[in-house]
Coordinates of C-alpha atoms in Angstrom, one line a residue:
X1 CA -5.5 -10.4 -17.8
X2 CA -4.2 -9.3 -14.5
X3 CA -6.7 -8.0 -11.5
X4 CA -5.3 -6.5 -8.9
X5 CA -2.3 -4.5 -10.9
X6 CA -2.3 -1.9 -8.7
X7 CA -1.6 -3.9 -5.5
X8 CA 1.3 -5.8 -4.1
X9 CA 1.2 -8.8 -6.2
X10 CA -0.6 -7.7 -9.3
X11 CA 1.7 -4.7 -9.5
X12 CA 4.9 -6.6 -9.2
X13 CA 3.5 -9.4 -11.4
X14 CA 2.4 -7.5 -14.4
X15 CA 6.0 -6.3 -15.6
X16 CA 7.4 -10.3 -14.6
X17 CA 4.8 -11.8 -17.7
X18 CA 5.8 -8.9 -20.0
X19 CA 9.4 -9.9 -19.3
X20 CA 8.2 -13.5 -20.3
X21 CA 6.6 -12.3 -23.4
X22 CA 3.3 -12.3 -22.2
X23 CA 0.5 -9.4 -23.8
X24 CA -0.9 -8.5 -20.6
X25 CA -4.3 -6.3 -20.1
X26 CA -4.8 -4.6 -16.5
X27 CA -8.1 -4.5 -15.0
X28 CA -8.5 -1.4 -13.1
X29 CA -11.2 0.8 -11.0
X30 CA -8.4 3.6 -11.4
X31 CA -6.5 3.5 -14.2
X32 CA -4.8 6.2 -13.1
X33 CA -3.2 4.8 -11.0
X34 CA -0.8 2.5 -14.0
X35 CA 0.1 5.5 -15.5
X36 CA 3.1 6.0 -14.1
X37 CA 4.6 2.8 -13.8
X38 CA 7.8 2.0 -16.4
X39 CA 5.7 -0.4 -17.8
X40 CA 2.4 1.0 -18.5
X41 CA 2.6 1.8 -21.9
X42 CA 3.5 -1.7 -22.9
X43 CA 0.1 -2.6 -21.0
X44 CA -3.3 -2.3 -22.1
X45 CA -6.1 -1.3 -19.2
X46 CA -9.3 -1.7 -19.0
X47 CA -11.4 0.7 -16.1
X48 CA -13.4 -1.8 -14.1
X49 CA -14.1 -4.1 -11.3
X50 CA -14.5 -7.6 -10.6
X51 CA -18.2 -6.6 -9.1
X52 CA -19.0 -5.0 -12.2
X53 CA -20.2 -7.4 -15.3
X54 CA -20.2 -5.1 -18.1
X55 CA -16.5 -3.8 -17.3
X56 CA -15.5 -7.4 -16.5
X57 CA -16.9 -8.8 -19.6
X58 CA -15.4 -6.7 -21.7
X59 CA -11.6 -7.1 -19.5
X60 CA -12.1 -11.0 -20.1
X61 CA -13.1 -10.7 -23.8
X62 CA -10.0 -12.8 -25.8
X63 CA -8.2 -13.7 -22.6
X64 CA -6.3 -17.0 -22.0
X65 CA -5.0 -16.4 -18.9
X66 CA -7.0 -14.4 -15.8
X67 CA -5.4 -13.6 -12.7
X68 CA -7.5 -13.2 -9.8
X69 CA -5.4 -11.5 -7.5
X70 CA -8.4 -9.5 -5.3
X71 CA -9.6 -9.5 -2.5
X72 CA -12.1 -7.7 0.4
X73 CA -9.7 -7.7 2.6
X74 CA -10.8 -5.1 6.2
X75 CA -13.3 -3.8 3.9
X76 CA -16.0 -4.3 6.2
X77 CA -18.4 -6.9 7.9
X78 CA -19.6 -8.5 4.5
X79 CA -16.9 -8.3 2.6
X80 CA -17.0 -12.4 2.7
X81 CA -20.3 -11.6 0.7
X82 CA -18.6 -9.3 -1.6
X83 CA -15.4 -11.9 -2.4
X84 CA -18.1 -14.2 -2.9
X85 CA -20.3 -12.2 -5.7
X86 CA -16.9 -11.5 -7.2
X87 CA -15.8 -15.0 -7.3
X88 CA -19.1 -16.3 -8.9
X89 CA -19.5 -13.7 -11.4
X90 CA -15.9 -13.7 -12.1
X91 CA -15.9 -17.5 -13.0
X92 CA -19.0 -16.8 -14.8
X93 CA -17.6 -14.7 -17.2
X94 CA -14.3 -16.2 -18.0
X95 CA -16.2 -19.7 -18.7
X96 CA -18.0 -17.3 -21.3
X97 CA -15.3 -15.6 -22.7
X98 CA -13.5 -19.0 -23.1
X99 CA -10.5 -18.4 -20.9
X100 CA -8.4 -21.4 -20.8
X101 CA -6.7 -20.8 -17.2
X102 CA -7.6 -18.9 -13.7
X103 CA -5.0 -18.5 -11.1
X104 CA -5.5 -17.0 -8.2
X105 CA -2.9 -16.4 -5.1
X106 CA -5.5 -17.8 -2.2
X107 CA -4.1 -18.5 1.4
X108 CA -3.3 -21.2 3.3
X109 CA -5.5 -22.9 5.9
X110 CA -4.8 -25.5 8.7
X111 CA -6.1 -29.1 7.4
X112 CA -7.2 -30.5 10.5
X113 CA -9.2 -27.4 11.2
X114 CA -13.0 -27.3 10.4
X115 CA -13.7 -24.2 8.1
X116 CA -16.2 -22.8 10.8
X117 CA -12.9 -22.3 13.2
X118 CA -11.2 -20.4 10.5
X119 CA -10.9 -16.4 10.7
X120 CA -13.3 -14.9 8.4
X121 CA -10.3 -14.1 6.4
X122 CA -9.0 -17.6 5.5
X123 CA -12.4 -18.7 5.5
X124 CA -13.3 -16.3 2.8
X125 CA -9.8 -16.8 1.0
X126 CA -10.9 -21.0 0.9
X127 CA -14.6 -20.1 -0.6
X128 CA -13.2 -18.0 -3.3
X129 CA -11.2 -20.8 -4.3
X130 CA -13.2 -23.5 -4.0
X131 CA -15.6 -21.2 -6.4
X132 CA -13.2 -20.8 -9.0
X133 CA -12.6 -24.3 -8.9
X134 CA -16.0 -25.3 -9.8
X135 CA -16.3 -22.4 -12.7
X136 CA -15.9 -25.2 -15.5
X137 CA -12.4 -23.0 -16.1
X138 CA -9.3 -24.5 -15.1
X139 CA -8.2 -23.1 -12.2
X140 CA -4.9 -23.4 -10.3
X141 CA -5.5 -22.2 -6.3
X142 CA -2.1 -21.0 -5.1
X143 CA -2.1 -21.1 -1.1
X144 CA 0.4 -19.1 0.7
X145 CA 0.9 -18.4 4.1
X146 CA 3.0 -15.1 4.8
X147 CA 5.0 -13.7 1.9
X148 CA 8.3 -11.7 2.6
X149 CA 9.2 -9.0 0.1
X150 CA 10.3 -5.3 0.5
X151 CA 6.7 -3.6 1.1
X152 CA 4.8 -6.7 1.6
X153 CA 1.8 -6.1 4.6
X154 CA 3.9 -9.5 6.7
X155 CA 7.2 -7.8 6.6
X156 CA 6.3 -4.7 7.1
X157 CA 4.3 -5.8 10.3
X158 CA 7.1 -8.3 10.9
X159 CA 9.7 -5.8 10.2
X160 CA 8.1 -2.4 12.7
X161 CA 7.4 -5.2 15.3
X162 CA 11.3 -6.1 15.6
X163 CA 12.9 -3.1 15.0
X164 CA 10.8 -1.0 17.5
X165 CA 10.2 -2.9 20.4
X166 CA 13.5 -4.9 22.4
X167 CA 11.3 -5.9 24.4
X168 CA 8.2 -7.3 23.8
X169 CA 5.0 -8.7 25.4
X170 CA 3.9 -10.5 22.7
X171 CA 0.3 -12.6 22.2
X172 CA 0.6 -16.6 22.1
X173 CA 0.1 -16.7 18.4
X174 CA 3.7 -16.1 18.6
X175 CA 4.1 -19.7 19.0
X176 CA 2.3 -21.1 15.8
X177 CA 4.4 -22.6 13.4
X178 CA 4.2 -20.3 10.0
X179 CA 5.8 -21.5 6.4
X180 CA 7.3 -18.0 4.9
X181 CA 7.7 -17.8 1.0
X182 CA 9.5 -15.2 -0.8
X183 CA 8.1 -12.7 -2.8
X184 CA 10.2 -14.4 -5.7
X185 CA 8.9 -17.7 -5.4
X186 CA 5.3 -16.4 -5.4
X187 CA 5.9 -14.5 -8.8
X188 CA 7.3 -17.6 -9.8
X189 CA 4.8 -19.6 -9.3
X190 CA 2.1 -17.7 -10.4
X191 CA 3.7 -17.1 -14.3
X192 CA 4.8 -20.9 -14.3
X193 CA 0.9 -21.7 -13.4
X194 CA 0.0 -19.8 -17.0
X195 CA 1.3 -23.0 -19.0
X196 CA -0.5 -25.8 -16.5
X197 CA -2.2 -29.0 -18.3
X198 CA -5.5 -28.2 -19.1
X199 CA -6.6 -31.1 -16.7
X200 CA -5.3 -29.3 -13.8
X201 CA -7.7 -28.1 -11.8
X202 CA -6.9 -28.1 -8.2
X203 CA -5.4 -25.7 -5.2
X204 CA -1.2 -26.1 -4.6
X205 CA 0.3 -25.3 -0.8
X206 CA 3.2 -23.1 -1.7
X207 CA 6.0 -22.2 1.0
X208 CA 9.5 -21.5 1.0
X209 CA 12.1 -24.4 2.7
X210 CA 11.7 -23.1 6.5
X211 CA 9.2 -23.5 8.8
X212 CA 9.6 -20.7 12.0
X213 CA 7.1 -19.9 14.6
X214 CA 6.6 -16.2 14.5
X215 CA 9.1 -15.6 17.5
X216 CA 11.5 -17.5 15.7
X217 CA 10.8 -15.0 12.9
X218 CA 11.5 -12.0 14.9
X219 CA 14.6 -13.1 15.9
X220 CA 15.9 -14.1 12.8
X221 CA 15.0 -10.5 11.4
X222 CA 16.8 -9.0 14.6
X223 CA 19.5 -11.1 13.5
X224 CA 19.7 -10.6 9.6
X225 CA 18.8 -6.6 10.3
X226 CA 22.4 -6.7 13.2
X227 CA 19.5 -5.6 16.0
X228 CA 20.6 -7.2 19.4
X229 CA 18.9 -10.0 20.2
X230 CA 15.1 -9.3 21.0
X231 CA 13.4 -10.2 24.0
X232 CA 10.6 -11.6 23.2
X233 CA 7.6 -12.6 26.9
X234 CA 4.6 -14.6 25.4
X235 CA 0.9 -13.8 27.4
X236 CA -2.5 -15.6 27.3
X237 CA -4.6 -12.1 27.5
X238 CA -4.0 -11.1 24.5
X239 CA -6.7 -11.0 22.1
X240 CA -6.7 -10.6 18.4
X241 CA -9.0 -7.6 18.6
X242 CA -6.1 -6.6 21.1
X243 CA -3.3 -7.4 19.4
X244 CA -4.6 -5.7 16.1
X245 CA -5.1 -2.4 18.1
X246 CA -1.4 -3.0 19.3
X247 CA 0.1 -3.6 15.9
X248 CA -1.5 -0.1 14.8
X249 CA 0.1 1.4 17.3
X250 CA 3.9 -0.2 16.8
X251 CA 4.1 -0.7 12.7
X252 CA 2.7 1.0 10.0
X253 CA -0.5 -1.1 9.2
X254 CA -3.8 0.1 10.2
X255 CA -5.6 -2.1 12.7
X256 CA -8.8 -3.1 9.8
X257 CA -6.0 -5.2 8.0
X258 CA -3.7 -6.0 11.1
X259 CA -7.1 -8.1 12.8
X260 CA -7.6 -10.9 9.9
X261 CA -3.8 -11.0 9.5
X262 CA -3.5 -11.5 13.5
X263 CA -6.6 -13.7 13.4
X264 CA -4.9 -16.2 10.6
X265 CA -2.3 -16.5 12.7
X266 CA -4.2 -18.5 15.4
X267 CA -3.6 -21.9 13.8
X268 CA -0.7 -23.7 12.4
X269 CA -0.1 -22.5 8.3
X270 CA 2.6 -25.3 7.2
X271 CA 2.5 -26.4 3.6
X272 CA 0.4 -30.4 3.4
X273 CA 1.7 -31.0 -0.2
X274 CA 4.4 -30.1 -2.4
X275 CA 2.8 -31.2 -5.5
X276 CA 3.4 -28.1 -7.7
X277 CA 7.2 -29.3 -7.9
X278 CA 5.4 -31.5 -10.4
X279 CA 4.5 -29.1 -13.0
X280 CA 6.8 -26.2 -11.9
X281 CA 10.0 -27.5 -10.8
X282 CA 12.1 -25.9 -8.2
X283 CA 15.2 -23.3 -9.3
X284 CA 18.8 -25.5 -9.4
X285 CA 19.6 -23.3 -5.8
X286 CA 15.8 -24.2 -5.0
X287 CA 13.4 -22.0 -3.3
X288 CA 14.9 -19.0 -1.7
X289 CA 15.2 -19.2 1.8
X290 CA 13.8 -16.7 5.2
X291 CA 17.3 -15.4 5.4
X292 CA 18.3 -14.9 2.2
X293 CA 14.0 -13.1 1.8
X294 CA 14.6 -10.7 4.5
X295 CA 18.3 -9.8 3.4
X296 CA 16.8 -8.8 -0.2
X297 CA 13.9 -7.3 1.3
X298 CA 16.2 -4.8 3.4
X299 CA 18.3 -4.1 0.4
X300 CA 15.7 -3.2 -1.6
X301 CA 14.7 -0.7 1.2
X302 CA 17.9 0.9 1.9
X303 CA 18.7 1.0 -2.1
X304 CA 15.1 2.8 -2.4
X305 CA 14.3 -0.2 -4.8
X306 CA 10.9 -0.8 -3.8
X307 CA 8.4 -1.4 -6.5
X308 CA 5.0 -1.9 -4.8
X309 CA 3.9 -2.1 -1.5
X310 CA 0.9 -3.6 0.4
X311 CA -0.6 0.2 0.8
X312 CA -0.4 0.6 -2.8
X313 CA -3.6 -0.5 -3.0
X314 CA -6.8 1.5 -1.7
X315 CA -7.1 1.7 2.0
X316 CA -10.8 0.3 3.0
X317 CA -12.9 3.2 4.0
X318 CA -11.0 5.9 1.9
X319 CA -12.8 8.0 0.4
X320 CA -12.8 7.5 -3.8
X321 CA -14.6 10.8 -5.2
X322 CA -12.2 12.4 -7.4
X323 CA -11.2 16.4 -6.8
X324 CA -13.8 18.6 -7.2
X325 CA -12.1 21.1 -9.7
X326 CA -14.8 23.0 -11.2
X327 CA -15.0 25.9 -9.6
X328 CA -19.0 25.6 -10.0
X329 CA -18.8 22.3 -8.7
X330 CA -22.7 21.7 -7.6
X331 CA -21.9 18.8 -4.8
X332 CA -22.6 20.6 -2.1
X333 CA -20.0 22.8 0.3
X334 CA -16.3 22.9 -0.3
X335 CA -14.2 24.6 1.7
X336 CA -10.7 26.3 0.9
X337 CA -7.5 27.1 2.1
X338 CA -5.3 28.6 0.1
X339 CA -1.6 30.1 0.3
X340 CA 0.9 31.7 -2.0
X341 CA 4.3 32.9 -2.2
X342 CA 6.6 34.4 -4.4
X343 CA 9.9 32.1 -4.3
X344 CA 13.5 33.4 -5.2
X345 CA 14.4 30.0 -6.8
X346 CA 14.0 28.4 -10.1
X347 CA 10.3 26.3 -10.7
X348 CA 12.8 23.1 -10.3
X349 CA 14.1 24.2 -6.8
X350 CA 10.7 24.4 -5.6
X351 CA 9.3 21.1 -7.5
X352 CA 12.1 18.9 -5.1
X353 CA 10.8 20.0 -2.8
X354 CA 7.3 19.5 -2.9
X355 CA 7.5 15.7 -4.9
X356 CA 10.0 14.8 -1.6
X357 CA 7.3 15.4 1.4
X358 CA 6.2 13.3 3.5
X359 CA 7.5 10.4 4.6
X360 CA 11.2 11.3 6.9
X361 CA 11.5 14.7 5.6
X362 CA 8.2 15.3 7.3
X363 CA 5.8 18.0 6.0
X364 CA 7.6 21.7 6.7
X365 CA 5.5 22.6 9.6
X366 CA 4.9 21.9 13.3
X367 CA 5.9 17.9 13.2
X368 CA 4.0 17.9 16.8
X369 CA 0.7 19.1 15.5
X370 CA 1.0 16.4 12.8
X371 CA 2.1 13.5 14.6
X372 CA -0.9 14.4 17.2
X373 CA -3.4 14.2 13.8
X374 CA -1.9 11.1 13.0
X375 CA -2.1 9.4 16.5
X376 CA -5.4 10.6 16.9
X377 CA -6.2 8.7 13.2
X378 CA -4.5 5.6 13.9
X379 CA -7.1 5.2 17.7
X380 CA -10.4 5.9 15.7
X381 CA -9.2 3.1 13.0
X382 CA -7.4 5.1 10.8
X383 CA -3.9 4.9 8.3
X384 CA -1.9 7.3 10.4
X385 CA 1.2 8.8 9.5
X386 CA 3.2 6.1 9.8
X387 CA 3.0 4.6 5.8
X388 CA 5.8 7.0 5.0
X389 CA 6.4 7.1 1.0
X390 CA 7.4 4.2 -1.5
X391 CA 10.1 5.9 -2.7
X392 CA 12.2 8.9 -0.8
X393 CA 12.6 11.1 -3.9
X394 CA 9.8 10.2 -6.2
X395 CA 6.3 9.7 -6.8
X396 CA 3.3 8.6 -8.9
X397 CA -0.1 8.3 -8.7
X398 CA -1.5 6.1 -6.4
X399 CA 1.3 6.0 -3.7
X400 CA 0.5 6.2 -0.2
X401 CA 2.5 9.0 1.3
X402 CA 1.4 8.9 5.0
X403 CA -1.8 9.0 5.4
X404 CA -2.6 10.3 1.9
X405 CA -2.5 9.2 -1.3
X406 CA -1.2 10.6 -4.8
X407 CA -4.4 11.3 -6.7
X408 CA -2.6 13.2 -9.1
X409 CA 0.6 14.3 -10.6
X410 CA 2.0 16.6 -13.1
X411 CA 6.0 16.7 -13.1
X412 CA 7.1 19.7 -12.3
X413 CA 4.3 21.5 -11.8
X414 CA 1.4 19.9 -9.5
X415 CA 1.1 17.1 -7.1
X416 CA -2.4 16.7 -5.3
X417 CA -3.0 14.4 -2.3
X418 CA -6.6 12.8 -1.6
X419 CA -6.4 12.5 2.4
X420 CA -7.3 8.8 3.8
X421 CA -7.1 9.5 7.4
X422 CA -10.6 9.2 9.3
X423 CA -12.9 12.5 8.4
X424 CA -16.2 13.4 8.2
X425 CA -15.7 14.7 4.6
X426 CA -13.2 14.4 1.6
X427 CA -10.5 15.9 2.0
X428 CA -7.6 17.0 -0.8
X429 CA -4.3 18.8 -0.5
X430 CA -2.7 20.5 -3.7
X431 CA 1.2 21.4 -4.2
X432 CA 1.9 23.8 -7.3
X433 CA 4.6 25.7 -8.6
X434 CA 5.1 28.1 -11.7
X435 CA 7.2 30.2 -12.6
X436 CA 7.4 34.4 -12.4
X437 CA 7.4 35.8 -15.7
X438 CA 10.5 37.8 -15.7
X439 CA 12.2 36.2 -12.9
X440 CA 15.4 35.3 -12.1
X441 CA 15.9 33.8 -8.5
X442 CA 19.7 33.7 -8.4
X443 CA 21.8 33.5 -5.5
X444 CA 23.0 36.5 -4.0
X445 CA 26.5 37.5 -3.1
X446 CA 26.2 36.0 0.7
X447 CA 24.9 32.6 -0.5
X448 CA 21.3 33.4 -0.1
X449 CA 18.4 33.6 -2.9
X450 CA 18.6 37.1 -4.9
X451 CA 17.4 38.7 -7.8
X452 CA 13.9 39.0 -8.6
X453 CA 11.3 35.7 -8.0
X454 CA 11.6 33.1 -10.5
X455 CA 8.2 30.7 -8.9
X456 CA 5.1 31.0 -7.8
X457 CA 4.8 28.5 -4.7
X458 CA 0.5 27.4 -4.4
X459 CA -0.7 25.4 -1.8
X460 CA -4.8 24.6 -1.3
X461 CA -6.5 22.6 1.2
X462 CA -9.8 21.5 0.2
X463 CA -12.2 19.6 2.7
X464 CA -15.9 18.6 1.3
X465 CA -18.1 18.1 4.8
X466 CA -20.8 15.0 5.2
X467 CA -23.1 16.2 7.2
X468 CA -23.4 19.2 10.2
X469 CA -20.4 16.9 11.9
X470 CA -18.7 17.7 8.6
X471 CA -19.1 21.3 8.5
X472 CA -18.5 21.6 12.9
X473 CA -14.9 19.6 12.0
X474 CA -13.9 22.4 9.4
X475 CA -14.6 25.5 11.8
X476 CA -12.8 24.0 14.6
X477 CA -9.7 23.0 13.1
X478 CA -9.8 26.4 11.3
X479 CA -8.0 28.4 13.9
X480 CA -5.0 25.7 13.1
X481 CA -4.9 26.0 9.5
X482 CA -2.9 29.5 9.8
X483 CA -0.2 27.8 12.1
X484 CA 0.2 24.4 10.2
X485 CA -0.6 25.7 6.6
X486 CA 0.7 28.8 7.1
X487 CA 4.2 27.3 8.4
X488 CA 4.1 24.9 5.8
X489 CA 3.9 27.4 2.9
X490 CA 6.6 29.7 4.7
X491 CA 9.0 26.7 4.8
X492 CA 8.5 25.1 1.7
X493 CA 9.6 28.0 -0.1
X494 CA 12.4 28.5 2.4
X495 CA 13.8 25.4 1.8
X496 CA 13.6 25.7 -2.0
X497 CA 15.3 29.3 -1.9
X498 CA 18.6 27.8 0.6
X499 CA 19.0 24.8 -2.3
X500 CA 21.8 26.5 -4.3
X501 CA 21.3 25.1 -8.2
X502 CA 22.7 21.8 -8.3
X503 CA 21.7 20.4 -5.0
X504 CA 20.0 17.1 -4.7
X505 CA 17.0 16.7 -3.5
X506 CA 18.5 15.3 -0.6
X507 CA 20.7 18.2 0.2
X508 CA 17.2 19.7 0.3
X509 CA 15.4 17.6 3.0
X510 CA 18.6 18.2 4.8
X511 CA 17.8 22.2 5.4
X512 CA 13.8 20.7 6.3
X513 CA 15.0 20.6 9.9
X514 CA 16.3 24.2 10.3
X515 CA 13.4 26.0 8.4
X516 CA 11.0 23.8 11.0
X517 CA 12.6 24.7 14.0
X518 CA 11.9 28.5 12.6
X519 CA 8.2 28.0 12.5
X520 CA 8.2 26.2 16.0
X521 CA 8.6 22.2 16.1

């Protein structure tokens, strides 16, 4: 059983055991969110949470193996309190339900530093383990220090920080000495743990073979990346509360998770022990090294190979309600925005279109007016816009796509976006497309769309206020929504009447720029 599936880890985990022959069940608040993932029919899921005992129970009934791959992490100032109610209960249970084996992917903490010096992260990370530890289950711990993989939260912040800044004025955590592991390893490690002795029962430092301080990291990305060689000025001001609110500025990842990350990075993280050799021996080419890491990492990015990244999972804060689609719905207020247009291009013209915004091909209308929403998110706390998309040509639910996420998606015909960027409401943004009865939407004689509309373009903003702040937010953006909504509807269908049949969706997002500059940015 596999918590976590919908995260980083869990997510690229999952189809690695099926591939070794594993049955694997998923446990899952939203299911949902599995569904479309290549493997999800060979899955079983379970709706649930670790917090929960009567979901939990029944995920751990029958188990052997339970991966614990959760955790709290920027979830607020107790979330040490919730890892620790999870931990306990979780061990509880799986001593009950007679599973033979808990592994869980921990972190790795400094040995000659007391746990009162650690961040709250690592600190909490250490209690979890030493819980599971004492659950009467065998447990293996599995302490890593910063994984590099194509969408992992490290290389992403590792990655924006070196691309975007040739010069840098840069905190003295800079200087601690870090041991990197490879996504690969990781994954390795955790389905070799499966088959560990029964008498095992202890925590295993895992790392890959380099050690690098986190300077020498950024130049060795600059390097592997062919960037020119970055400048890189270390300072003694810099704070991790500082430094957070400067890496939610420069990279993609919002400050809530950028402060523990920052704040683990204060002491040294080098591996103490190589023990797990013992039980799970090292590849013939051994353990794959920062180089070789970062040069998959960026191939998998430019070959749009990435499988799960660290914003697949829920962003701390975001609201969880689902859509409110009765039309009687009885929770209160819920206010609308709602466009049509009639499209002279076939229902698939119009679906590429709307399955490939976000992310670089932007979203149709007034880029200014967006990036100044997503500024404005990123300095009270928020995701911003700068998450982009998985994948440039597809989606499914539970992707991040700037700063909202795929709630919802039916090929071809609806995509709707729950919004995570800092509101005083839920907010939801639906895409549809059907087609004209009787329509025909061919091209005309000079290239353009003619004949008759063959789709029906929808588009509907929904915001649900908390409060009087929530209802004075929607009135005063109001004015806006003709401009940005407006322009957005106008282009969307634009861009799906200039794609001649056959196009790509590429050649698409390549007429996004002109039909923009026509509505003013």
């Amino acid at each position: 059983m596999v918590t976590g599936a919908t995260g980083y880890i869990g997510g690229r985990l999952v189809p690695q055991l099926l591939v070794a022959g594993r049955t694997v069940r998923c446990l899952a608040r939203t299911p949902a969110k599995l569904r479309d993932h290549p493997w999800a029919d060979r899955v079983e899921v379970v709706r649930g949470d670790v917090t929960d005992e009567e979901s939990l129970r029944a995920a751990l009934a029958g188990v052997e193996v339970a991966y614990y791959l959760v955790h709290s992490l920027g979830t607020g100032s107790d979330f040490e309190a919730t890892d620790r109610r999870a931990a306990r209960l979780f061990g509880r249970l799986a001593r009950e339900a007679g599973v033979r084996r808990i592994v869980y992917l921990g972190g790795l903490t400094p040995a000659d530093v007391p746990e009162d010096d650690l961040s709250p992260h690592l600190r909490s990370r250490a209690e979890v383990g030493r819980i599971l530890l004492d659950s009467g289950v065998p447990t293996a711990v599995l302490r890593a220090a910063v994984i590099i993989g194509s969408g992992s939260v490290s290389f992403e912040m590792l990655r924006y920080l070196t691309e975007r800044l040739p010069v840098m004025v840069t905190p003295r955590w800079v200087r601690t000495r870090i041991q990197p592991i490879a996504v690969r390893d990781v994954l390795r490690y955790l389905i070799g743990a499966a088959d560990l002795p029964a008498e095992v029962n202890r925590s295993f430092d895992i790392g890959g073979p380099d050690v690098l301080t986190y300077r020498g990291m950024m130049r060795r990305y600059a390097a592997v990346a062919g960037l020119p060689r970055r400048i890189i000025v270390p300072v003694h001001v810099l704070t991790p509360r500082l430094s957070s609110h400067w890496i939610g500025l420069v990279t993609p990842v919002p400050g809530s998770i950028a402060k523990p990350l920052v704040e683990s990075l204060r002491h040294e993280v080098v591996c103490a022990e190589n023990d797990i050799t013992r039980w799970i021996p090292d590849p013939p080419e051994g353990t794959v090294d920062f180089d070789t890491a970062l040069h998959w990492a960026l191939k998998r990015i430019h070959d749009a190979e990435v499988d799960t990244r660290w914003s697949s999972a829920d962003t701390p804060g975001a609201p969880s309600d689902p859509l409110p689609t009765d039309p009687d719905w009885t929770g209160g207020s819920l206010y609308t925005d709602v466009r049509e247009r009639s499209v002279k291009a076939p229902p698939e013209a119009v679906w590429r279109v709307i399955e490939g915004i976000g992310g670089d091909n932007g979203w149709y209308s007034l880029p200014i007016a967006w990036a100044a929403r997503g500024v404005l998110d990123r300095l009270f706390g928020g995701v911003g816009l700068r998450r982009g998309r998985r994948d440039a040509e597809r989606l499914r639910v539970g992707d991040s796509l700037d700063f909202w996420r795929v709630e919802e998606i039916e090929p071809g015909r609806l995509l709707r976006l729950r919004a995570e960027m800092r509101l005083p409401g839920l907010a939801w943004l639906e895409l549809s497309v059907e087609p004209t009865p009787g329509g025909d939407g061919t091209g005309g004689a000079d290239g353009g769309a003619g004949g008759r509309p063959a789709a029906r373009y929808r588009q509907r903003a929904l915001f649900h206020p908390h409060g009087l702040g929530g209802h004075l937010y929607w009135w005063s953006v109001s004015p806006w929504h003709a401009l940005v909504f407006g322009a957005m509807a106008r282009n969307i269908a634009a861009t799906a009447e200039r794609a001649a049949p056959g196009d790509t969706r590429a050649d698409a997002a390549d007429r996004t720029a002109s039909a923009t500059d026509r509505a003013g940015g």
